[in-house]
Amino acid sequence: MITLPSFFSTGMVLAKHAKIWGVTTPERNLIAIFKNQKYEITADHKGRFEFTIVSQEYGGPYTLTIADKIIRDVYVGRVWLCGGQSNMEEKINRVKLSVVDEPMIRVFQVEKGLDFNAPAKDVAGKWQSACGEFFNKIYAVPYFFAQKLREHSDVPIGLICNPAGGTPIEGWLPEKTLLEKFPHYHKDLLKIRETDMQKAADDAENNKQTWLTKLNEKDAGLGGGWFSINLDDSDWQTRALFDHSDFPECGSVWFRKDFYLKGKTAATVLNFGRLEDSVTVYVNGVEVTHVDGMYPSCTCILPQGLLMEGKNTITIRVVGEKKRPTIVPGKEYCLQGSDWKIDLNTSWKYRSGAKMPLAPNESGWFYGNPCGVYNYMLAPLFGLSIEGLIWYQGESNTKKPSEYEPMFTEFVKIIRKKFGKNLPVIFTQLANYGDPNSGLTLENVPGKNWAELREQQRQCLKIPNTAMAVTIDCGEYNDLHPYDKKTVGERLALHALKIDDESIAADSPMPTHAEYKNDIITVYFKNANSLWCKNYHPQVDVITENGHLHRLYATIKNDTLEILFRGKPIKIRYGWADCPTVPLYNAYSLPASPFEILLTT
């Protein structure tokens, strides 16, 4: 009997130098064969064995046998670990791009889960190719990362994907690190251990279902059948889609709209933007999609034969659980066939539904706590032979941004201790997000926690053999999960490709220093490479010694920024907001990183 970790299985991709391990009878002698190479192995007194497969070239498919254990369809290729939180986890079916099957991109997506007591021994998952029915379940950033790698070298790519939405960096740290370096988070871990998580999860689910049942009963009592195509809605108000002026503080609202079609009605896509907290869509009285939560987009393909020639009716029910039901502006709201499109961002019939108290807290959600995903989703992977790590995470640390750099530094130390001391770590700087016109601070800067987190990430470049993909132009002000995952994946891939080919331009402009002389502030950059502005001049914030902020325009001169200023400046910032205006690029169309730096005189 031989037991192997789940990731040593049919369809896997191995590195050229790949460590394999497993468990069998104590002190058993084994023979493994791969590519006609024989490996003689002896298990230790506990039954654990390991050996390293050495291949000179990429390729496949091959068969690996370990005694009577047979693993087929094995490839030798480039293997990368892909981690982080929800933007690394976002599936490819949401990005609205034409994508193609890639059989030579093999994906092992780790099952999500938590363990707050001790590291798990294995993870759940299986290898699958980026094609067929599995394709729409693939995480978008890793896919586009791998696709870019294959553009430069036609070799198999193996992706070990273990992101988990809503996880802060402390969730990816071991207990020992928390105890020694960040004891306040270790105290949080101890509190979690005292919680009966299963009971909390069950109670939270039961409380939510009770709340939803009451909501549905109230809606039914107010009229019911509001989604019916034959409903008399003559007494409903008419209003713009984004007019939320008299929505209930918590509860449901209903929208209805008639539209008319001529000719064929097949293959129709509904795009109904994004809503908070949940939405149900009915077409001609039939429910076509339901989305829970404030972040997923509301998109679906309508069932064949549902639409009729002539009059059709679409009904929307929006539910606010913790606040006013909200239809988010700035997204796509339309019905689209192969050769026609109906804009839904117009006037609708409207009626307020059930008014409710706030929904109960989701006490059954634990992914925001320390150590849990480290134990369940990361520690069991330690020892795998990988080329590097790509990382997209940080949104869940924006409430306390000043803690990020030291915690990420410890995270990299742990990763390298377990996967290799010089392992490349390529991370993603947070994209722009948030309403640019809200959340003004005392310094008159629209919401700056994300800006501070980005600066913490920029400081992480001090860690040797790291790189940062700047994605400040890939976000959307109204969506924590922006659609543009292709650019993100490709920019991460450029850094991976540069490891083998220094001629590849992967680095964004980064400030090196700034000086103040003769009433001129000059900001110097590396990777400037013909600095240029897209659409408008860059704005910067100059902070003086008395704490005042001055927002000024800068000009480009010889790959530097120059700002005329008379006073006593001590600091300069660029892109210093959650959702900043950032027009600065180099010749390779890579955006300059937001920054905050002190001035020298």
Coordinates of C-alpha atoms in Angstrom, one line a residue:
M1 CA 0.0 0.0 0.0
I2 CA 1.4 3.4 -1.0
T3 CA -0.2 6.7 -0.1
L4 CA 0.8 9.9 -2.0
P5 CA -0.3 13.5 -1.5
S6 CA -3.3 14.4 -3.8
F7 CA -1.2 16.5 -6.1
F8 CA 1.0 13.5 -7.1
S9 CA -1.7 12.2 -9.4
T10 CA -2.9 11.6 -12.9
G11 CA -2.5 14.6 -15.2
M12 CA 0.1 16.3 -13.0
V13 CA 2.9 18.6 -14.2
L14 CA 6.4 18.1 -12.6
A15 CA 9.4 20.4 -12.5
K16 CA 12.6 19.2 -14.1
H17 CA 13.9 18.5 -10.6
A18 CA 10.8 17.2 -8.8
K19 CA 10.8 15.8 -5.2
I20 CA 8.2 13.1 -4.7
W21 CA 7.2 11.7 -1.3
G22 CA 4.6 9.5 0.2
V23 CA 4.0 6.8 2.9
T24 CA 4.1 3.0 2.8
T25 CA 5.1 0.1 5.0
P26 CA 8.0 1.1 7.4
E27 CA 11.5 0.3 5.9
R28 CA 10.0 -1.0 2.7
N29 CA 12.2 -1.0 -0.4
L30 CA 10.6 0.5 -3.5
I31 CA 11.5 1.0 -7.1
A32 CA 10.2 4.0 -9.0
I33 CA 10.4 4.4 -12.8
F34 CA 10.0 7.6 -14.8
K35 CA 11.1 8.1 -18.4
N36 CA 13.1 4.8 -18.3
Q37 CA 15.0 6.0 -15.3
K38 CA 15.0 3.8 -12.2
Y39 CA 15.0 5.1 -8.7
E40 CA 15.7 2.8 -5.7
I41 CA 14.0 4.0 -2.5
T42 CA 13.8 2.9 1.1
A43 CA 11.1 4.1 3.4
D44 CA 12.1 5.2 6.9
H45 CA 11.0 3.6 10.2
K46 CA 7.7 5.5 10.0
G47 CA 7.1 4.5 6.4
R48 CA 7.8 7.9 4.8
F49 CA 9.8 7.9 1.6
E50 CA 11.0 10.5 -0.8
F51 CA 13.1 10.8 -4.0
T52 CA 13.9 13.3 -6.6
I53 CA 13.1 12.8 -10.3
V54 CA 15.6 14.5 -12.7
S55 CA 14.6 15.3 -16.2
Q56 CA 16.7 17.1 -18.8
E57 CA 13.9 18.5 -20.9
Y58 CA 10.2 19.4 -20.9
G59 CA 7.6 17.2 -22.4
G60 CA 5.1 14.3 -22.0
P61 CA 2.9 12.5 -21.5
Y62 CA 4.8 10.0 -19.4
T63 CA 4.0 7.4 -16.8
L64 CA 5.3 7.4 -13.3
T65 CA 5.3 4.0 -11.4
I66 CA 6.2 3.7 -7.7
A67 CA 6.1 -0.1 -7.0
D68 CA 2.5 -1.0 -7.8
K69 CA 1.3 2.7 -7.9
I70 CA 0.8 3.9 -11.5
I71 CA 0.3 7.6 -12.4
R72 CA -0.4 8.4 -16.0
D73 CA -0.5 11.4 -18.2
V74 CA 2.4 13.1 -16.4
Y75 CA 4.2 16.1 -18.0
V76 CA 7.5 17.8 -17.2
G77 CA 7.0 21.6 -17.3
R78 CA 7.1 24.8 -15.4
V79 CA 5.2 24.7 -12.1
W80 CA 4.0 27.8 -10.3
L81 CA 2.1 28.3 -7.0
C82 CA -0.7 30.9 -7.4
G83 CA -2.0 32.3 -4.1
G84 CA -3.8 35.2 -2.5
Q85 CA -7.5 36.1 -2.0
S86 CA -10.6 36.7 -4.1
N87 CA -9.0 38.5 -7.1
M88 CA -6.7 35.5 -7.6
E89 CA -9.7 33.3 -7.1
E90 CA -12.0 35.1 -9.6
K91 CA -13.1 32.6 -12.3
I92 CA -12.5 33.1 -16.0
N93 CA -16.2 33.0 -16.9
R94 CA -16.6 36.5 -15.4
V95 CA -13.9 38.3 -17.4
K96 CA -15.9 38.6 -20.6
L97 CA -13.0 37.9 -23.0
S98 CA -12.7 35.4 -25.8
V99 CA -10.5 32.6 -24.4
V100 CA -9.3 29.4 -25.8
D101 CA -8.8 25.9 -24.5
E102 CA -5.2 25.3 -23.4
P103 CA -4.7 21.5 -22.8
M104 CA -1.1 22.1 -21.9
I105 CA -2.0 24.3 -19.0
R106 CA -2.7 21.9 -16.1
V107 CA -4.4 23.2 -13.0
F108 CA -4.6 21.8 -9.5
Q109 CA -7.1 24.0 -7.6
V110 CA -6.8 23.4 -3.8
E111 CA -10.1 22.9 -2.0
K112 CA -10.9 25.8 0.3
G113 CA -11.0 25.3 4.0
L114 CA -9.7 26.2 7.4
D115 CA -7.8 24.6 10.3
F116 CA -7.0 26.7 13.3
N117 CA -5.3 23.9 15.3
A118 CA -2.5 22.4 13.3
P119 CA -1.2 22.1 9.7
A120 CA -3.0 19.5 7.6
K121 CA -1.2 16.6 6.0
D122 CA -2.7 16.9 2.6
V123 CA -5.1 19.0 0.5
A124 CA -8.1 18.0 -1.6
G125 CA -8.1 18.6 -5.4
K126 CA -7.2 17.0 -8.7
W127 CA -5.3 18.0 -11.8
Q128 CA -7.4 19.2 -14.7
S129 CA -6.6 20.7 -18.1
A130 CA -7.7 24.2 -19.1
C131 CA -10.3 23.0 -21.5
G132 CA -13.7 21.4 -21.7
E133 CA -16.3 21.6 -18.9
F134 CA -13.6 22.6 -16.4
F135 CA -12.6 25.7 -18.3
N136 CA -15.1 28.1 -16.8
K137 CA -14.0 27.1 -13.3
I138 CA -10.4 28.1 -13.9
Y139 CA -9.1 31.1 -12.0
A140 CA -8.6 33.9 -14.5
V141 CA -5.3 35.5 -13.3
P142 CA -3.4 32.2 -13.2
Y143 CA -4.8 31.2 -16.6
F144 CA -3.7 34.4 -18.3
F145 CA -0.3 34.2 -16.5
A146 CA 0.2 30.7 -17.9
Q147 CA -1.0 31.6 -21.3
K148 CA 1.6 34.4 -21.5
L149 CA 4.3 32.0 -20.5
R150 CA 3.3 29.6 -23.3
E151 CA 3.5 32.4 -25.8
H152 CA 7.2 32.6 -25.2
S153 CA 7.9 28.9 -24.7
D154 CA 5.7 26.1 -25.8
V155 CA 6.1 23.9 -22.7
P156 CA 3.6 22.5 -20.3
I157 CA 2.6 24.7 -17.4
G158 CA 1.4 23.4 -14.0
L159 CA -0.5 25.8 -11.8
I160 CA -1.0 24.9 -8.1
C161 CA -3.8 27.4 -7.1
N162 CA -4.7 27.9 -3.5
P163 CA -6.3 31.4 -3.1
A164 CA -9.2 32.0 -0.7
G165 CA -11.4 35.1 -0.8
G166 CA -11.4 37.5 2.1
T167 CA -8.1 36.2 3.6
P168 CA -5.7 38.7 5.2
I169 CA -2.0 38.1 5.2
E170 CA -2.1 36.9 8.8
G171 CA -4.3 34.1 7.7
W172 CA -1.3 32.8 5.7
L173 CA 1.1 32.8 8.6
P174 CA 1.9 29.9 11.0
E175 CA 1.1 30.0 14.7
K176 CA 4.8 30.2 15.6
T177 CA 5.3 33.4 13.6
L178 CA 2.2 34.9 15.1
L179 CA 3.3 34.1 18.6
E180 CA 6.8 35.5 18.1
K181 CA 6.3 38.4 15.8
F182 CA 2.6 39.4 15.9
P183 CA 1.3 38.4 19.3
H184 CA -2.0 40.4 19.0
Y185 CA -3.0 38.1 16.1
H186 CA -2.0 35.1 18.2
K187 CA -4.5 36.2 20.8
D188 CA -7.1 36.3 18.1
L189 CA -6.2 32.8 17.1
L190 CA -6.6 31.5 20.6
K191 CA -10.1 33.1 20.8
I192 CA -11.0 31.4 17.6
R193 CA -10.0 28.0 19.0
E194 CA -12.4 28.6 21.9
T195 CA -15.3 29.0 19.3
D196 CA -17.4 26.0 18.3
M197 CA -17.0 26.9 14.6
Q198 CA -19.4 24.3 13.3
K199 CA -22.1 25.5 15.7
A200 CA -21.4 29.1 14.8
A201 CA -21.6 28.3 11.1
D202 CA -24.9 26.4 11.6
D203 CA -26.4 29.1 13.7
A204 CA -25.4 31.8 11.2
E205 CA -27.0 29.8 8.3
N206 CA -30.1 29.1 10.3
N207 CA -30.5 32.7 11.3
K208 CA -30.0 33.9 7.7
Q209 CA -32.6 31.3 6.5
T210 CA -35.1 32.5 9.1
W211 CA -34.5 36.1 8.1
L212 CA -35.0 35.2 4.4
T213 CA -38.1 33.2 5.1
K214 CA -39.7 36.2 6.9
L215 CA -38.7 38.5 4.0
N216 CA -40.3 36.1 1.5
E217 CA -43.5 35.9 3.6
K218 CA -43.7 39.7 3.8
D219 CA -43.2 40.0 0.0
A220 CA -45.9 37.4 -0.6
G221 CA -48.2 39.3 1.8
L222 CA -47.8 42.5 0.0
G223 CA -48.8 41.0 -3.3
G224 CA -46.8 38.0 -4.2
G225 CA -46.4 36.8 -7.7
W226 CA -44.7 40.0 -8.6
F227 CA -42.5 38.2 -11.1
S228 CA -45.5 36.9 -13.1
I229 CA -45.7 38.1 -16.7
N230 CA -49.4 38.7 -16.2
L231 CA -49.1 40.9 -13.1
D232 CA -51.0 44.1 -13.2
D233 CA -48.3 46.7 -12.5
S234 CA -50.3 49.8 -13.6
D235 CA -50.0 51.3 -10.1
W236 CA -46.2 50.9 -9.9
Q237 CA -44.0 54.0 -10.1
T238 CA -41.8 54.8 -13.1
R239 CA -38.2 55.7 -12.3
A240 CA -34.6 55.6 -13.4
L241 CA -32.7 52.3 -12.7
F242 CA -30.3 54.0 -10.2
D243 CA -32.8 56.1 -8.4
H244 CA -32.6 54.7 -4.8
S245 CA -34.2 57.8 -3.2
D246 CA -37.0 56.0 -1.2
F247 CA -35.7 52.4 -1.0
P248 CA -36.2 50.8 2.4
E249 CA -33.2 50.9 4.7
C250 CA -33.2 47.1 4.6
G251 CA -35.5 44.7 2.7
S252 CA -36.5 44.2 -0.9
V253 CA -37.4 46.3 -4.0
W254 CA -38.8 45.2 -7.3
F255 CA -38.3 46.5 -10.8
R256 CA -40.2 45.5 -14.0
K257 CA -39.7 46.3 -17.6
D258 CA -41.3 45.2 -20.9
F259 CA -39.2 44.8 -24.1
Y260 CA -40.1 43.7 -27.6
L261 CA -38.2 41.4 -30.0
K262 CA -38.5 40.6 -33.6
G263 CA -37.1 37.5 -35.3
K264 CA -34.7 35.0 -33.7
T265 CA -34.3 35.1 -29.9
A266 CA -31.7 32.4 -29.3
A267 CA -28.3 32.7 -27.4
T268 CA -29.3 35.8 -25.4
V269 CA -27.0 37.0 -22.7
L270 CA -28.3 39.1 -19.7
N271 CA -25.8 41.5 -18.1
F272 CA -27.2 43.1 -15.1
G273 CA -24.2 44.7 -13.5
R274 CA -23.7 44.3 -9.8
L275 CA -26.0 44.7 -6.9
E276 CA -25.9 44.8 -3.1
D277 CA -26.7 42.5 -1.3
S278 CA -28.5 40.0 -3.6
V279 CA -30.6 39.9 -6.7
T280 CA -33.0 37.5 -8.4
V281 CA -33.9 38.0 -12.1
Y282 CA -37.0 36.6 -13.8
V283 CA -37.7 36.7 -17.5
N284 CA -41.2 36.0 -18.6
G285 CA -42.0 34.7 -15.1
V286 CA -39.1 32.3 -15.0
E287 CA -36.2 32.7 -12.6
V288 CA -33.0 32.9 -14.8
T289 CA -30.4 33.8 -12.2
H290 CA -29.8 34.5 -8.5
V291 CA -26.7 36.1 -7.1
D292 CA -25.9 36.3 -3.4
G293 CA -23.4 38.9 -2.0
M294 CA -22.3 42.3 -3.1
Y295 CA -19.3 41.4 -5.3
P296 CA -20.3 38.8 -8.0
S297 CA -21.6 40.2 -11.2
C298 CA -25.1 39.3 -12.4
T299 CA -24.6 37.7 -15.8
C300 CA -26.3 34.7 -17.4
I301 CA -27.3 33.1 -20.7
L302 CA -31.1 32.8 -21.0
P303 CA -32.6 29.3 -21.5
Q304 CA -33.3 28.4 -25.1
G305 CA -36.9 29.2 -26.0
L306 CA -37.6 31.4 -23.1
L307 CA -37.8 34.7 -25.1
M308 CA -40.8 35.2 -27.4
E309 CA -41.3 37.3 -30.5
G310 CA -43.1 40.4 -29.5
K311 CA -43.6 41.4 -25.8
N312 CA -41.3 40.0 -23.1
T313 CA -41.0 41.0 -19.4
I314 CA -38.0 41.2 -17.1
T315 CA -38.5 41.5 -13.4
I316 CA -35.7 42.2 -10.8
R317 CA -35.8 41.7 -7.1
V318 CA -33.0 43.4 -5.2
V319 CA -32.5 42.6 -1.5
G320 CA -30.5 44.7 1.0
E321 CA -29.5 42.6 4.0
K322 CA -27.4 45.1 6.0
K323 CA -28.2 48.3 4.2
R324 CA -30.4 49.9 1.5
P325 CA -30.8 47.7 -1.6
T326 CA -28.4 49.1 -4.2
I327 CA -28.0 48.8 -8.0
V328 CA -24.4 49.8 -8.7
P329 CA -24.0 52.4 -11.5
G330 CA -21.2 52.3 -14.0
K331 CA -21.6 48.6 -14.9
E332 CA -23.1 47.0 -18.0
Y333 CA -26.9 46.6 -18.0
C334 CA -28.2 45.1 -21.2
L335 CA -29.8 42.1 -23.0
Q336 CA -27.7 41.0 -26.0
G337 CA -28.3 38.6 -28.8
S338 CA -26.0 37.7 -31.7
D339 CA -27.0 40.7 -33.7
W340 CA -29.0 42.9 -31.3
K341 CA -28.7 44.7 -28.0
I342 CA -31.2 46.2 -25.6
D343 CA -30.0 48.8 -23.1
L344 CA -31.5 48.2 -19.7
N345 CA -30.1 51.4 -18.1
T346 CA -33.4 53.3 -18.8
S347 CA -36.6 53.9 -16.9
W348 CA -38.3 51.0 -15.1
K349 CA -41.5 50.4 -13.2
Y350 CA -40.7 50.1 -9.5
R351 CA -42.3 49.1 -6.3
S352 CA -40.9 48.9 -2.7
G353 CA -41.2 45.4 -1.3
A354 CA -40.8 44.1 2.2
K355 CA -39.2 46.3 4.9
M356 CA -37.0 44.3 7.2
P357 CA -34.7 44.7 10.3
L358 CA -31.0 44.2 9.6
A359 CA -30.0 40.7 8.8
P360 CA -28.2 38.7 11.5
N361 CA -24.4 38.8 11.5
E362 CA -22.5 36.2 9.5
S363 CA -20.7 34.7 12.5
G364 CA -20.1 31.5 10.6
W365 CA -17.5 33.1 8.3
F366 CA -14.0 32.5 9.6
Y367 CA -11.7 33.2 6.6
G368 CA -10.6 36.6 8.0
N369 CA -8.9 35.1 11.0
P370 CA -5.2 34.2 11.5
C371 CA -3.5 31.0 10.6
G372 CA -6.5 29.0 9.3
V373 CA -5.7 29.0 5.6
Y374 CA -2.0 28.5 6.3
N375 CA -2.8 25.3 8.1
Y376 CA -5.4 23.9 5.6
M377 CA -4.4 25.3 2.2
L378 CA -0.6 26.1 2.3
A379 CA 1.3 24.0 4.8
P380 CA 0.4 20.7 3.0
L381 CA 2.0 21.9 -0.2
F382 CA 5.4 22.5 1.5
G383 CA 8.2 20.6 -0.3
L384 CA 6.7 20.8 -3.8
S385 CA 9.2 21.6 -6.5
I386 CA 8.0 24.9 -8.0
E387 CA 9.6 27.7 -10.0
G388 CA 8.0 30.5 -8.0
L389 CA 5.0 32.1 -6.4
I390 CA 2.6 34.6 -7.9
W391 CA 0.5 36.4 -5.2
Y392 CA -2.6 38.7 -5.4
Q393 CA -3.7 39.7 -1.9
G394 CA -3.9 42.7 0.4
E395 CA -7.5 44.0 0.1
S396 CA -8.3 42.4 3.4
N397 CA -5.5 44.3 5.1
T398 CA -6.5 47.8 4.1
K399 CA -8.0 48.6 7.5
K400 CA -4.6 48.3 9.1
P401 CA -2.2 49.0 6.2
S402 CA 0.9 49.9 8.3
E403 CA 1.1 46.2 9.4
Y404 CA 1.4 44.8 5.9
E405 CA 5.1 45.1 5.0
P406 CA 6.4 43.3 8.1
M407 CA 3.9 40.5 7.9
F408 CA 4.5 40.0 4.1
T409 CA 8.2 39.9 4.8
E410 CA 7.7 37.1 7.3
F411 CA 5.4 35.3 4.8
V412 CA 8.2 35.4 2.2
K413 CA 10.7 34.0 4.7
I414 CA 8.4 31.1 5.4
I415 CA 7.7 30.4 1.7
R416 CA 11.4 30.3 1.0
K417 CA 12.2 28.1 4.0
K418 CA 9.7 25.6 2.7
F419 CA 10.0 25.8 -1.1
G420 CA 13.6 27.1 -1.6
K421 CA 15.7 29.9 -0.3
N422 CA 15.9 31.8 -3.6
L423 CA 12.3 31.2 -4.7
P424 CA 11.0 34.1 -6.9
V425 CA 8.0 35.8 -5.4
I426 CA 6.0 38.0 -7.7
F427 CA 3.2 39.9 -6.1
T428 CA 0.4 42.2 -7.3
Q429 CA 0.1 45.8 -6.1
L430 CA -3.6 46.5 -5.5
A431 CA -5.6 47.9 -8.3
N432 CA -7.6 51.2 -8.1
Y433 CA -10.9 50.9 -6.3
G434 CA -13.5 53.1 -4.5
D435 CA -15.5 56.2 -5.2
P436 CA -12.9 58.9 -6.1
N437 CA -15.3 61.6 -4.7
S438 CA -16.1 60.1 -1.3
G439 CA -14.3 59.5 1.9
L440 CA -12.3 62.7 2.1
T441 CA -9.7 62.8 4.8
L442 CA -8.4 65.8 6.8
E443 CA -5.7 66.1 4.1
N444 CA -8.5 66.3 1.4
V445 CA -7.4 63.0 -0.1
P446 CA -10.2 60.7 -1.1
G447 CA -10.0 57.4 0.9
K448 CA -6.3 56.6 1.3
N449 CA -6.1 53.3 3.1
W450 CA -5.6 51.5 -0.2
A451 CA -2.9 54.0 -1.1
E452 CA -1.1 53.3 2.2
L453 CA -1.3 49.5 1.5
R454 CA 0.1 50.0 -2.0
E455 CA 3.0 51.9 -0.5
Q456 CA 3.6 49.0 2.0
Q457 CA 3.6 46.6 -1.0
R458 CA 6.1 48.9 -2.8
Q459 CA 8.4 48.7 0.2
C460 CA 8.3 44.9 0.0
L461 CA 10.5 45.2 -3.1
K462 CA 13.3 45.5 -0.6
I463 CA 13.0 41.8 -0.1
P464 CA 15.6 40.2 -2.5
N465 CA 14.4 38.3 -5.5
T466 CA 10.9 39.8 -5.5
A467 CA 9.0 41.7 -8.2
M468 CA 5.7 43.6 -8.2
A469 CA 3.2 43.9 -11.0
V470 CA 1.7 47.4 -10.9
T471 CA -2.0 47.2 -11.7
I472 CA -3.2 50.6 -10.7
D473 CA -4.9 51.0 -14.1
C474 CA -6.7 47.6 -14.0
G475 CA -9.3 48.3 -11.4
E476 CA -12.8 49.7 -11.4
Y477 CA -14.0 52.3 -8.9
N478 CA -17.2 50.4 -8.3
D479 CA -16.0 46.8 -8.2
L480 CA -13.7 45.1 -5.8
H481 CA -13.3 42.4 -8.4
P482 CA -12.6 44.2 -11.7
Y483 CA -13.0 42.4 -15.0
D484 CA -9.5 43.0 -16.3
K485 CA -7.7 39.9 -15.1
K486 CA -5.8 39.5 -18.4
T487 CA -3.6 42.5 -17.9
V488 CA -2.9 41.4 -14.3
G489 CA -1.9 37.9 -15.3
E490 CA 0.3 39.1 -18.2
R491 CA 2.1 41.6 -16.1
L492 CA 2.9 38.9 -13.5
A493 CA 4.1 36.7 -16.4
L494 CA 6.5 39.3 -17.7
H495 CA 8.3 39.2 -14.4
A496 CA 8.4 35.4 -14.5
L497 CA 9.8 35.5 -18.0
K498 CA 12.4 38.1 -17.1
I499 CA 14.0 35.5 -14.7
D500 CA 15.3 33.7 -17.7
D501 CA 15.6 36.6 -20.1
E502 CA 16.8 40.0 -18.7
S503 CA 15.9 41.7 -22.0
I504 CA 12.1 41.4 -21.3
A505 CA 10.7 44.7 -20.0
A506 CA 8.6 43.8 -17.0
D507 CA 9.3 46.6 -14.5
S508 CA 7.1 49.7 -14.0
P509 CA 8.6 53.1 -13.3
M510 CA 9.6 53.3 -9.6
P511 CA 10.8 56.4 -7.8
T512 CA 14.3 56.3 -6.5
H513 CA 14.5 59.7 -4.7
A514 CA 13.3 63.2 -4.9
E515 CA 15.1 66.5 -4.3
Y516 CA 14.1 70.1 -3.8
K517 CA 16.4 72.8 -5.2
N518 CA 15.8 76.3 -6.5
D519 CA 12.0 76.1 -6.1
I520 CA 11.9 72.9 -8.2
I521 CA 11.0 69.4 -6.9
T522 CA 12.5 66.7 -9.0
V523 CA 11.4 63.0 -8.8
Y524 CA 13.9 60.5 -10.2
F525 CA 12.9 57.0 -11.4
K526 CA 14.3 53.7 -12.4
N527 CA 12.6 51.8 -15.3
A528 CA 11.4 55.1 -16.6
N529 CA 12.3 54.3 -20.2
S530 CA 10.8 57.3 -22.0
L531 CA 8.3 58.4 -19.4
W532 CA 5.0 59.7 -20.9
C533 CA 1.5 60.7 -19.9
K534 CA -1.7 59.2 -21.0
N535 CA -4.5 61.8 -21.6
Y536 CA -3.4 64.4 -19.1
H537 CA -0.6 65.7 -16.9
P538 CA 0.1 63.8 -13.7
Q539 CA -1.0 65.3 -10.4
V540 CA 1.1 65.0 -7.3
D541 CA 0.6 66.0 -3.6
V542 CA 3.3 68.1 -2.0
I543 CA 3.2 68.0 1.9
T544 CA 5.0 70.8 3.7
E545 CA 6.6 70.8 7.1
N546 CA 3.5 72.4 8.7
G547 CA 1.4 69.5 7.4
H548 CA -0.4 71.3 4.6
L549 CA -1.1 69.5 1.4
H550 CA -0.8 71.1 -2.1
R551 CA -2.1 69.3 -5.1
L552 CA -0.1 70.3 -8.2
Y553 CA 0.5 69.3 -11.8
A554 CA 3.9 67.9 -12.7
T555 CA 5.7 68.0 -16.0
I556 CA 8.0 65.3 -17.5
K557 CA 11.6 66.3 -18.2
N558 CA 14.3 63.8 -19.1
D559 CA 12.4 60.9 -17.5
T560 CA 11.9 62.8 -14.2
L561 CA 8.9 64.7 -12.8
E562 CA 9.4 68.3 -12.1
I563 CA 7.1 70.4 -9.9
L564 CA 7.4 74.2 -9.3
F565 CA 6.9 74.9 -5.6
R566 CA 7.8 77.7 -3.3
G567 CA 7.8 76.8 0.4
K568 CA 9.2 74.1 2.7
P569 CA 8.2 70.7 1.3
I570 CA 9.1 67.5 3.1
K571 CA 7.3 64.8 1.2
I572 CA 5.7 64.1 -2.2
R573 CA 3.1 61.7 -3.3
Y574 CA 1.7 60.3 -6.5
G575 CA -1.5 58.3 -6.9
W576 CA -2.2 58.8 -3.2
A577 CA -5.9 57.7 -3.1
D578 CA -7.9 54.5 -3.1
C579 CA -8.9 55.2 -6.7
P580 CA -6.4 57.7 -8.1
T581 CA -5.9 59.3 -11.4
V582 CA -2.6 57.8 -12.7
P583 CA -1.6 58.7 -16.2
L584 CA 2.2 58.0 -16.0
Y585 CA 3.7 55.2 -18.1
N586 CA 7.0 54.1 -19.6
A587 CA 7.7 53.1 -23.2
Y588 CA 6.4 49.6 -22.6
S589 CA 3.0 50.9 -21.4
L590 CA 3.7 49.8 -17.9
P591 CA 2.2 52.3 -15.3
A592 CA 4.3 54.0 -12.7
S593 CA 3.7 52.8 -9.2
P594 CA 1.9 55.1 -6.8
F595 CA 4.4 56.3 -4.1
E596 CA 5.1 58.4 -1.1
I597 CA 8.8 59.6 -0.7
L598 CA 10.6 62.1 1.4
L599 CA 12.4 65.0 -0.2
T600 CA 16.1 65.8 0.1
T601 CA 17.5 69.3 -0.2

